[in-house]
Coordinates of C-alpha atoms and ligand atoms in Angstrom, one line a residue:
M1 CA 101.8 37.2 134.0
T2 CA 102.0 40.8 135.1
M3 CA 101.8 43.6 132.6
S4 CA 104.3 46.5 133.2
T5 CA 103.1 50.0 132.3
P6 CA 105.4 51.7 129.8
E7 CA 107.9 53.9 131.6
V8 CA 107.6 57.7 131.3
T9 CA 111.0 59.0 130.4
K10 CA 112.4 61.9 132.4
E11 CA 112.1 64.1 129.4
Q12 CA 108.4 63.3 128.8
A13 CA 107.6 63.9 132.5
T14 CA 109.0 67.4 132.4
Q15 CA 107.2 68.4 129.1
P16 CA 104.0 70.4 129.6
P17 CA 101.0 68.6 128.0
V18 CA 100.4 69.7 124.4
K19 CA 97.5 72.2 124.4
K20 CA 94.7 72.0 121.8
R21 CA 94.4 75.0 119.5
T22 CA 91.5 77.5 119.2
F23 CA 91.0 80.0 116.4
S24 CA 88.4 82.8 116.2
G25 CA 87.9 86.3 114.8
I26 CA 85.6 89.2 114.4
Q27 CA 85.0 91.5 111.5
P28 CA 86.1 95.2 112.0
T29 CA 82.8 96.3 110.5
G30 CA 81.6 98.7 113.1
N31 CA 80.8 99.0 116.7
I32 CA 81.5 95.8 118.6
H33 CA 78.4 95.0 120.6
L34 CA 77.3 93.0 123.6
G35 CA 76.6 90.0 121.4
N36 CA 80.1 89.9 120.1
Y37 CA 81.4 90.2 123.7
L38 CA 79.1 87.7 125.4
G39 CA 78.9 85.3 122.4
A40 CA 82.7 85.4 121.6
I41 CA 85.3 87.6 123.2
R42 CA 84.5 86.9 126.8
N43 CA 84.6 83.1 126.2
W44 CA 88.0 83.5 124.5
V45 CA 89.3 85.3 127.6
E46 CA 87.9 82.8 130.1
T47 CA 89.5 79.7 128.6
Q48 CA 92.7 81.3 127.2
D49 CA 95.0 79.5 129.6
Q50 CA 93.6 76.1 128.6
Y51 CA 94.5 76.4 124.9
E52 CA 97.0 77.6 122.4
N53 CA 95.0 80.5 121.0
V54 CA 95.0 82.3 117.6
F55 CA 92.7 85.3 117.5
C56 CA 92.3 87.4 114.4
I57 CA 90.8 90.6 113.2
V58 CA 89.2 89.4 110.0
D59 CA 89.5 92.6 107.8
L60 CA 89.3 90.6 104.6
H61 CA 85.8 89.6 105.5
A62 CA 84.9 93.2 106.2
I63 CA 85.3 94.2 102.5
T64 CA 82.6 91.7 101.4
L65 CA 80.2 94.6 101.8
P66 CA 81.0 98.2 101.0
I67 CA 83.1 99.9 103.7
D68 CA 85.0 103.2 103.8
P69 CA 88.8 102.5 103.7
K70 CA 89.7 104.9 106.5
E71 CA 87.0 103.5 108.7
L72 CA 88.1 99.9 108.0
H73 CA 91.7 100.8 108.9
E74 CA 90.7 102.5 112.1
N75 CA 88.1 99.9 113.1
T76 CA 90.8 97.2 112.8
R77 CA 93.1 99.0 115.3
R78 CA 90.1 99.7 117.6
L79 CA 89.0 96.1 117.5
A80 CA 92.5 94.9 118.4
A81 CA 92.3 97.3 121.4
I82 CA 89.0 95.9 122.4
Y83 CA 90.3 92.3 122.3
L84 CA 93.2 93.3 124.6
A85 CA 91.1 95.5 126.9
S86 CA 88.7 92.6 127.4
G87 CA 91.5 90.6 128.8
L88 CA 93.2 88.7 126.0
D89 CA 96.7 88.0 127.3
L90 CA 99.5 87.7 124.7
Q91 CA 101.2 85.1 126.9
H92 CA 98.4 82.8 125.9
C93 CA 97.2 84.2 122.5
K94 CA 98.5 85.2 119.1
L95 CA 96.7 88.3 117.9
F96 CA 97.0 89.5 114.3
V97 CA 95.2 91.1 111.4
Q98 CA 94.0 88.6 108.7
S99 CA 95.3 90.6 105.7
H100 CA 98.8 90.7 107.2
V101 CA 99.1 86.9 106.6
H102 CA 98.6 86.4 102.8
Q103 CA 98.3 82.6 103.2
H104 CA 94.6 83.2 104.1
T105 CA 93.8 84.3 100.5
E106 CA 96.2 81.8 99.0
L107 CA 94.4 78.8 100.6
E108 CA 91.1 80.4 99.9
W109 CA 91.6 80.1 96.1
I110 CA 92.5 76.4 96.5
L111 CA 89.6 75.6 98.7
N112 CA 87.2 77.6 96.5
C113 CA 88.0 75.2 93.8
F114 CA 86.9 72.3 96.0
T115 CA 83.7 73.8 97.3
P116 CA 80.5 72.7 95.5
M117 CA 78.2 75.7 94.7
G118 CA 75.4 73.7 96.3
W119 CA 77.1 73.9 99.7
L120 CA 77.4 77.7 99.5
N121 CA 73.8 78.0 98.2
R122 CA 72.6 76.5 101.5
M123 CA 74.3 79.2 103.6
T124 CA 71.8 81.4 105.2
Q125 CA 74.0 84.3 106.4
F126 CA 74.8 85.4 102.9
K127 CA 71.1 85.5 101.9
T128 CA 70.2 87.5 105.0
K129 CA 73.0 90.0 104.4
A130 CA 72.3 90.3 100.6
G131 CA 68.6 90.9 101.3
D132 CA 66.9 92.1 98.1
S133 CA 70.2 92.8 96.4
I134 CA 71.1 89.2 95.8
D135 CA 72.2 89.8 92.2
S136 CA 74.3 92.8 92.9
V137 CA 76.2 91.8 96.1
S138 CA 79.8 90.6 95.6
N139 CA 81.1 87.2 94.9
G140 CA 83.2 87.8 98.1
L141 CA 80.0 87.8 100.2
Y142 CA 78.9 84.6 98.6
S143 CA 82.2 82.8 99.2
Y144 CA 82.8 84.3 102.7
P145 CA 82.3 80.9 104.3
V146 CA 85.2 79.5 102.3
L147 CA 87.5 82.2 103.5
M148 CA 86.3 81.6 107.0
A149 CA 87.0 77.9 106.6
C150 CA 90.6 78.8 105.5
D151 CA 91.1 81.1 108.5
I152 CA 90.3 78.1 110.7
L153 CA 92.0 75.3 108.8
L154 CA 95.3 77.2 108.2
Y155 CA 96.1 76.9 111.9
Q156 CA 95.2 73.2 112.4
T157 CA 92.5 74.3 114.8
H158 CA 90.7 72.0 117.2
Y159 CA 88.1 74.4 118.6
V160 CA 86.3 77.5 117.3
P161 CA 84.6 79.5 120.0
V162 CA 81.8 81.5 118.3
G163 CA 78.2 82.6 118.7
D164 CA 75.3 80.5 117.5
D165 CA 75.0 82.3 114.2
Q166 CA 78.3 80.8 113.0
R167 CA 77.2 77.1 113.5
Q168 CA 76.4 76.6 109.9
H169 CA 79.8 78.0 108.7
I170 CA 81.7 75.7 111.1
E171 CA 79.8 72.7 109.7
L172 CA 80.8 73.8 106.2
T173 CA 84.4 74.1 107.4
R174 CA 84.3 70.5 108.8
D175 CA 82.8 69.2 105.6
L176 CA 85.4 70.9 103.4
A177 CA 88.3 69.7 105.5
Q178 CA 86.9 66.1 105.5
R179 CA 86.3 66.2 101.7
F180 CA 89.9 67.5 101.0
N181 CA 91.5 65.0 103.4
S182 CA 89.7 62.1 102.1
L183 CA 90.2 63.1 98.4
Y184 CA 94.0 63.0 99.0
N185 CA 93.8 60.3 101.6
Q186 CA 96.0 62.4 104.0
Q187 CA 95.4 64.5 107.1
I188 CA 96.1 67.9 105.6
F189 CA 93.7 69.7 107.9
T190 CA 92.6 69.1 111.5
I191 CA 88.8 68.8 111.7
P192 CA 87.7 71.6 114.0
Q193 CA 84.7 71.7 116.3
A194 CA 82.5 74.7 117.2
Q195 CA 82.5 75.8 120.8
I196 CA 79.1 77.4 121.4
R197 CA 77.9 78.2 125.0
D198 CA 74.4 77.6 126.1
V199 CA 74.0 81.1 127.5
G200 CA 74.9 84.3 125.6
A201 CA 75.4 82.6 122.2
R202 CA 72.5 84.5 120.6
I203 CA 71.9 88.0 122.0
M204 CA 68.9 89.5 120.2
S205 CA 68.2 93.1 118.9
L206 CA 66.9 95.4 121.6
E207 CA 64.4 96.9 119.1
D208 CA 63.3 93.7 117.4
P209 CA 64.1 90.7 119.7
T210 CA 63.3 88.2 116.9
K211 CA 66.4 89.4 115.1
K212 CA 70.0 88.8 116.2
M213 CA 71.9 91.8 117.6
S214 CA 74.1 92.9 114.8
K215 CA 76.7 95.7 114.4
S216 CA 75.5 96.4 110.9
D217 CA 72.0 97.2 112.1
P218 CA 71.1 100.7 110.8
N219 CA 69.4 101.5 114.1
P220 CA 71.9 102.1 116.9
S221 CA 69.2 101.6 119.6
A222 CA 69.1 97.9 118.6
Y223 CA 72.5 97.2 120.2
I224 CA 74.7 98.1 123.1
T225 CA 78.2 98.7 122.0
M226 CA 81.2 97.9 124.2
L227 CA 82.0 101.6 124.2
D228 CA 78.6 102.9 125.1
D229 CA 78.6 105.3 128.1
P230 CA 76.3 104.8 131.1
K231 CA 73.8 107.4 129.9
T232 CA 73.5 105.7 126.5
I233 CA 73.2 102.2 128.1
K234 CA 70.4 103.5 130.4
K235 CA 68.6 105.0 127.4
K236 CA 68.9 101.9 125.2
I237 CA 67.9 99.4 127.9
G238 CA 65.1 101.7 129.1
R239 CA 63.5 101.7 125.7
A240 CA 64.3 98.1 124.9
T241 CA 61.2 96.2 123.6
T242 CA 59.3 94.2 126.3
D243 CA 55.6 93.5 126.5
S244 CA 52.5 94.5 128.6
L245 CA 52.5 91.4 130.8
R246 CA 55.1 92.9 133.3
L247 CA 56.2 89.5 134.5
V248 CA 60.0 89.1 134.9
K249 CA 60.2 85.5 133.7
F250 CA 62.0 83.6 130.9
D251 CA 59.3 82.8 128.3
N252 CA 60.0 82.0 124.7
E253 CA 56.6 83.5 123.8
R254 CA 57.9 86.9 125.1
P255 CA 61.3 87.3 123.3
G256 CA 61.9 90.9 124.5
I257 CA 62.0 90.3 128.2
T258 CA 63.6 86.8 127.6
N259 CA 66.4 88.4 125.7
L260 CA 67.1 91.0 128.5
L261 CA 67.0 88.2 131.1
G262 CA 69.4 86.2 128.9
I263 CA 71.8 89.1 128.9
Y264 CA 71.5 89.4 132.7
Q265 CA 72.0 85.6 133.0
S266 CA 75.1 85.8 130.9
L267 CA 76.5 88.7 132.9
T268 CA 75.7 87.2 136.4
R269 CA 76.0 83.5 135.5
A270 CA 73.0 82.9 137.8
S271 CA 70.5 80.2 136.9
Q272 CA 67.1 81.1 135.4
E273 CA 65.4 80.0 138.7
E274 CA 67.7 82.3 140.7
I275 CA 67.0 85.2 138.5
E276 CA 63.3 84.7 138.5
A277 CA 63.4 84.5 142.3
E278 CA 65.4 87.7 142.5
F279 CA 62.8 89.6 140.6
E280 CA 59.7 88.0 141.9
G281 CA 57.0 90.6 142.5
K282 CA 59.1 93.3 140.8
G283 CA 58.3 95.1 137.5
Y284 CA 60.3 95.6 134.3
G285 CA 61.5 99.0 135.6
D286 CA 63.2 97.4 138.7
F287 CA 64.8 94.7 136.6
K288 CA 66.0 97.1 133.9
A289 CA 67.6 99.3 136.6
V290 CA 69.6 96.3 137.9
L291 CA 70.6 95.2 134.4
I292 CA 71.8 98.7 133.5
D293 CA 74.0 98.8 136.6
R294 CA 75.5 95.4 135.8
L295 CA 76.2 96.4 132.2
V296 CA 77.9 99.6 133.2
D297 CA 80.0 97.8 135.8
T298 CA 81.0 95.2 133.3
L299 CA 82.0 97.6 130.5
R300 CA 83.6 100.4 132.6
P301 CA 86.9 98.7 133.2
I302 CA 87.1 97.5 129.6
Q303 CA 86.5 101.0 128.3
Q304 CA 89.2 102.5 130.6
R305 CA 91.8 99.9 129.4
Y306 CA 90.7 100.4 125.8
N307 CA 91.5 104.1 126.0
E308 CA 94.9 103.4 127.5
I309 CA 95.8 100.9 124.8
L310 CA 94.8 103.3 122.0
S311 CA 96.9 106.0 123.5
D312 CA 100.0 104.1 122.4
R313 CA 99.4 103.5 118.7
G314 CA 103.0 102.6 118.0
E315 CA 102.9 99.7 120.6
L316 CA 99.7 98.4 119.2
E317 CA 101.1 98.3 115.6
R318 CA 104.2 96.5 117.0
L319 CA 102.0 93.9 118.7
L320 CA 100.0 93.3 115.6
K321 CA 103.1 92.9 113.5
Q322 CA 104.6 90.5 116.0
G323 CA 101.3 88.4 116.0
A324 CA 101.3 88.1 112.2
D325 CA 105.1 87.1 112.2
D326 CA 104.4 84.5 114.9
V327 CA 101.5 82.7 113.1
R328 CA 102.8 83.0 109.5
P329 CA 105.1 79.9 109.6
L330 CA 102.2 77.6 110.7
A331 CA 99.9 79.1 108.0
E332 CA 102.7 78.6 105.4
R333 CA 103.2 75.0 106.4
T334 CA 99.5 74.2 105.9
V335 CA 99.4 76.0 102.5
Q336 CA 102.5 74.2 101.3
R337 CA 101.0 70.8 102.2
A338 CA 97.7 71.7 100.4
K339 CA 99.6 72.9 97.3
E340 CA 101.8 69.8 97.3
V341 CA 98.9 67.3 97.3
V342 CA 97.0 69.3 94.7
G343 CA 100.0 69.3 92.5
L344 CA 100.7 73.1 92.5
G345 CA 104.1 74.6 92.2
Ligands
LIG401 N1 74.0 88.7 118.5 C1 75.0 87.9 118.8 N2 75.0 87.1 119.9 C2 76.0 86.3 120.2 N3 77.1 86.2 119.5 C3 77.2 87.0 118.4 N4 78.2 87.2 117.5 C4 77.7 88.1 116.6 N5 76.5 88.5 116.9 C5 76.1 87.8 118.0 C6 79.4 86.5 117.5 O1 80.5 87.5 117.4 C7 81.5 86.9 116.6 C8 82.0 87.9 115.5 O2 81.0 88.1 114.5 P1 81.5 88.7 113.1 O3 81.8 90.1 113.3 O4 82.5 87.9 112.5 O5 80.2 88.6 112.3 P2 78.7 88.4 112.6 O6 78.5 87.1 113.3 O7 78.0 88.7 111.3 O8 78.5 89.6 113.6 P3 77.6 90.9 113.5 O9 77.7 91.7 114.8 O10 76.2 90.5 113.1 O11 78.3 91.7 112.5 P4 77.9 92.3 111.1 O12 76.7 93.1 111.3 O13 79.0 93.0 110.6 O14 77.6 91.1 110.2 C9 81.1 85.6 116.1 O15 81.6 84.6 116.9 C10 79.6 85.6 116.2 O16 79.0 84.4 116.3

């Protein structure tokens, strides 16, 4: 007996394959740095044509710590311009501001009521950010991971391209989605997966390479911003912490030089062996000079485009409004389903 393969209808054959969806975002809390670029934005750009992408400026997250209102408003626009200048193409991506889509906070209340305190107590980022002020920081900072889970789950996301520091938050998102789905015995939320690269997922501070590069670092020498000019880049890399061994090799015991080599590896996509061979017999000064040139060459075109985008504020506002209008129906569908199963309304 021969088995015949099911026939593909003419209509199916002409349909493009359905793409999986990605979601990611960055807080408009300050100067977007090299870690944000290499750990997140550049990866979004590189794979944007493979997925249906939803990218957000997560301004609601930015008020979990005190921030000047004017600064927040301006940072939000500037971050949108950085996304676009880095190469996000609106043919492939929806781009919007989180607070323009109220479904994020609506779903957050619901999921807050399904999140055990014990799960949030285990989150490390909140403790690092709170530092010694654990009793006086806001409830918003504490429940930040729930809002982040909602950002992702609202759009029935398959993949979340992020840096390594977000691993724990994505795990919590998955746990929450699974808990909610199994409680109501329905697939209300797609279970997302983190997409974290091997190289560039954890760029460290230039001053203290045992700490992650962070835009809220009070010391600007600790990070390279995406808008730093060549002179500033030269100064910051020139004084970046290394050691006295003067050996240009990857070595976890020497986090300073290893961090700089990791940045170079991420920019060049060369292997560790190729990079070590390139600098064999050379000193830190030679290596830093090449790294500086590479950084300047990478950031220069982004900075030019950024200035062009910001010179037409009206168009930028229009794009952001359009992005929010485009994603709202999907967010609303998810919220409605969640409300229905919970018995709200
Ligand atoms: N140092 C880093 N190396 C690689 N990736 C990084 N990311 C952040 N720092 C690094 C990735 O950038 C994206 C956006 O991060 P965020 O703004 O939402 O919050 P964050 O992770 O807390 O980033 P910062 O720079 O440290 O900001 P502040 O100081 O405001 O908290 C995420 O994908 C993150 O993984």
